[in-house]
CSV table of C-alpha atoms in Angstrom, one decimal:
chain,number,residue,atom,x,y,z
A,1464,UNK,CA,0.0,0.0,0.0
A,1465,UNK,CA,3.0,2.3,0.7
A,1466,UNK,CA,4.0,2.0,-2.9
A,1467,UNK,CA,0.8,3.2,-4.3
A,1468,UNK,CA,1.3,6.6,-2.7
A,1469,UNK,CA,4.7,7.1,-4.2
A,1470,UNK,CA,5.0,9.2,-7.3
A,1471,UNK,CA,6.9,7.9,-10.5
A,1472,UNK,CA,9.9,9.9,-9.4
A,1473,UNK,CA,10.5,7.9,-6.3
A,1474,UNK,CA,9.5,10.2,-3.5
A,1475,UNK,CA,6.0,10.3,-2.0
A,1476,UNK,CA,3.1,12.5,-3.4
A,1477,UNK,CA,4.1,15.5,-1.1
A,1478,UNK,CA,7.7,15.5,-2.2
A,1479,UNK,CA,8.9,13.5,0.9
A,1480,UNK,CA,8.5,16.2,3.5
A,1481,UNK,CA,5.0,15.3,4.7
A,1482,UNK,CA,3.7,18.7,3.5
A,1483,UNK,CA,1.1,19.3,0.8
A,1484,UNK,CA,2.3,21.2,-2.1
A,1485,UNK,CA,-0.9,21.8,-4.0
A,1486,UNK,CA,-4.6,21.5,-3.5
A,1487,UNK,CA,-6.7,21.5,-0.3
A,1488,UNK,CA,-7.5,18.1,0.8
A,1489,UNK,CA,-7.6,17.0,4.4
A,1490,UNK,CA,-8.7,18.5,7.7
A,1491,UNK,CA,-8.0,22.1,8.7
A,1492,UNK,CA,-9.1,25.5,7.5
A,1493,UNK,CA,-9.4,26.2,3.9
A,1494,UNK,CA,-9.8,29.6,2.1
A,1495,UNK,CA,-12.7,28.1,0.2
A,1496,UNK,CA,-14.7,27.3,3.3
A,1497,UNK,CA,-17.9,29.2,3.9
A,1498,UNK,CA,-17.4,32.6,5.5
A,1499,UNK,CA,-19.7,34.4,8.0
A,1500,UNK,CA,-21.6,37.1,5.9
A,1501,UNK,CA,-20.6,39.8,8.5
A,1502,UNK,CA,-16.9,39.2,8.2
A,1503,UNK,CA,-17.2,39.2,4.3
A,1504,UNK,CA,-19.1,42.6,4.5
A,1505,UNK,CA,-16.5,44.0,6.9
A,1506,UNK,CA,-13.7,43.1,4.6
A,1507,UNK,CA,-15.6,44.6,1.6
A,1508,UNK,CA,-16.4,47.9,3.5
A,1509,UNK,CA,-12.7,48.3,4.4
A,1510,UNK,CA,-11.4,47.4,0.9
A,1511,UNK,CA,-13.8,49.8,-0.8
A,1512,UNK,CA,-13.2,52.7,1.7
A,1513,UNK,CA,-16.9,52.8,2.8
A,1514,UNK,CA,-16.3,53.2,6.5
A,1515,UNK,CA,-17.5,56.8,6.5
A,1516,UNK,CA,-20.8,56.2,4.5
A,1517,UNK,CA,-21.5,53.2,6.6
A,1518,UNK,CA,-21.1,55.1,9.9
A,1519,UNK,CA,-23.3,57.9,8.6
A,1520,UNK,CA,-26.0,55.4,7.6
A,1521,UNK,CA,-25.8,53.9,11.2
A,1522,UNK,CA,-26.8,57.4,12.6
A,1523,UNK,CA,-30.0,57.2,10.6
A,1524,UNK,CA,-30.7,53.5,10.6
A,1525,UNK,CA,-30.1,52.9,14.3
A,1526,UNK,CA,-31.1,56.3,15.8
A,1527,UNK,CA,-32.8,54.8,18.8
A,1528,UNK,CA,-29.7,52.7,19.7
A,1529,UNK,CA,-27.3,55.6,19.1
A,1530,UNK,CA,-29.0,58.3,21.2
A,1531,UNK,CA,-31.3,56.1,23.5
A,1532,UNK,CA,-35.0,55.3,23.5
A,1533,UNK,CA,-36.3,58.4,25.2
A,1534,UNK,CA,-34.4,60.9,23.0
A,1535,UNK,CA,-35.3,58.9,19.8
A,1536,UNK,CA,-38.9,58.8,20.8
A,1537,UNK,CA,-39.0,62.7,20.6
A,1538,UNK,CA,-36.6,63.4,17.8
A,1539,UNK,CA,-35.4,62.2,14.4
A,1540,UNK,CA,-32.3,62.9,12.3
A,1541,UNK,CA,-33.1,64.8,9.2
A,1542,UNK,CA,-29.8,65.5,7.4
A,1543,UNK,CA,-26.1,64.7,7.8
A,1544,UNK,CA,-23.8,66.9,5.7
A,1545,UNK,CA,-20.1,67.6,6.3
A,1546,UNK,CA,-20.1,66.3,9.8
A,1547,UNK,CA,-23.1,68.5,10.8
A,1548,UNK,CA,-26.2,66.6,11.8
A,1549,UNK,CA,-29.6,68.3,11.7
A,1550,UNK,CA,-32.1,67.0,14.1
A,1551,UNK,CA,-35.8,67.8,14.3
A,1552,UNK,CA,-37.6,67.6,17.7
A,1553,UNK,CA,-41.3,66.8,18.0
A,1554,UNK,CA,-41.9,69.9,20.1
A,1555,UNK,CA,-40.2,73.2,20.8
A,1556,UNK,CA,-39.7,72.1,24.4
A,1557,UNK,CA,-37.8,68.9,23.3
A,1558,UNK,CA,-35.8,71.1,20.9
A,1559,UNK,CA,-34.6,73.2,23.9
A,1560,UNK,CA,-33.9,70.0,26.0
A,1561,UNK,CA,-31.8,68.5,23.1
A,1562,UNK,CA,-29.8,71.7,22.8
A,1563,UNK,CA,-28.9,71.4,26.4
A,1564,UNK,CA,-27.9,67.7,25.9
A,1565,UNK,CA,-26.0,68.3,22.7
A,1566,UNK,CA,-22.6,67.8,24.3
A,1567,UNK,CA,-23.6,64.4,25.7
A,1568,UNK,CA,-25.5,63.4,22.5
A,1569,UNK,CA,-22.3,64.1,20.5
A,1570,UNK,CA,-20.4,61.8,22.8
A,1571,UNK,CA,-23.0,59.1,22.6
A,1572,UNK,CA,-23.0,59.3,18.7
A,1573,UNK,CA,-19.1,59.3,18.7
A,1574,UNK,CA,-19.0,56.1,20.9
A,1575,UNK,CA,-21.6,54.3,18.8
A,1576,UNK,CA,-20.6,55.1,15.2
A,1577,UNK,CA,-17.0,56.5,15.5
A,1578,UNK,CA,-15.3,59.9,16.0
A,1579,UNK,CA,-15.5,62.8,13.4
A,1580,UNK,CA,-18.6,61.3,11.9
A,1581,UNK,CA,-20.8,63.9,13.5
A,1582,UNK,CA,-19.0,67.0,14.8
A,1583,UNK,CA,-21.8,69.4,15.2
A,1584,UNK,CA,-25.5,69.4,16.0
A,1585,UNK,CA,-28.3,71.7,14.6
A,1586,UNK,CA,-31.5,71.2,16.5
A,1587,UNK,CA,-34.7,72.6,15.6
A,1588,UNK,CA,-38.4,72.2,16.5
A,1589,UNK,CA,-41.2,71.0,14.3
A,1590,UNK,CA,-41.8,72.7,11.1
A,1591,UNK,CA,-44.9,75.0,11.1
A,1592,UNK,CA,-47.5,74.5,8.3
A,1593,UNK,CA,-47.0,76.8,5.3
A,1594,UNK,CA,-50.0,79.1,4.7
A,1595,UNK,CA,-48.5,80.6,1.6
A,1596,UNK,CA,-50.0,78.0,-0.9
A,1597,UNK,CA,-53.2,76.0,-0.9
A,1598,UNK,CA,-56.6,75.7,-2.7
A,1599,UNK,CA,-58.0,78.9,-1.0
A,1600,UNK,CA,-55.0,81.2,-1.7
A,1601,UNK,CA,-55.8,84.4,-3.5
A,1602,UNK,CA,-53.0,86.2,-5.4
A,1603,UNK,CA,-52.2,89.8,-4.4
A,1604,UNK,CA,-52.0,91.7,-1.1
A,1605,UNK,CA,-55.4,90.5,0.1
A,1606,UNK,CA,-57.8,92.6,2.1
A,1607,UNK,CA,-56.2,95.5,3.9
A,1608,UNK,CA,-59.1,96.9,5.9
A,1609,UNK,CA,-61.0,94.1,7.5
A,1610,UNK,CA,-63.3,96.4,9.5
A,1611,UNK,CA,-64.6,98.7,7.1
């Protein structure tokens, strides 16, 4: 049986040293083995330089995890541009509260998604309805003397 493993040149199939020269047969890790999807995505993100866009997307996609449940319940991120995050609060009172918490919010965001992703916060209250356009809008200055 030992003769069957020998190559025509006289040595064994691995060249006499007990190592495999080519191929991947036998036990042990193999680069062709199935890989966890998370590990493959992490390598792809690093190879393509997508760390910054991925971190920015985390701010919007996982807002509750980033800032906490109570803050997330009363606010939402609107825009992230050049490291400046615009946040809209549900009420003017919450907008004031979030302005007071801006420093700790920046620290929470940095610890969750990385430093220099969000460098500055712009917090505003809810947008008021626009009365400038609508089905009952009349062009011009409108009535000036309503009591006369």
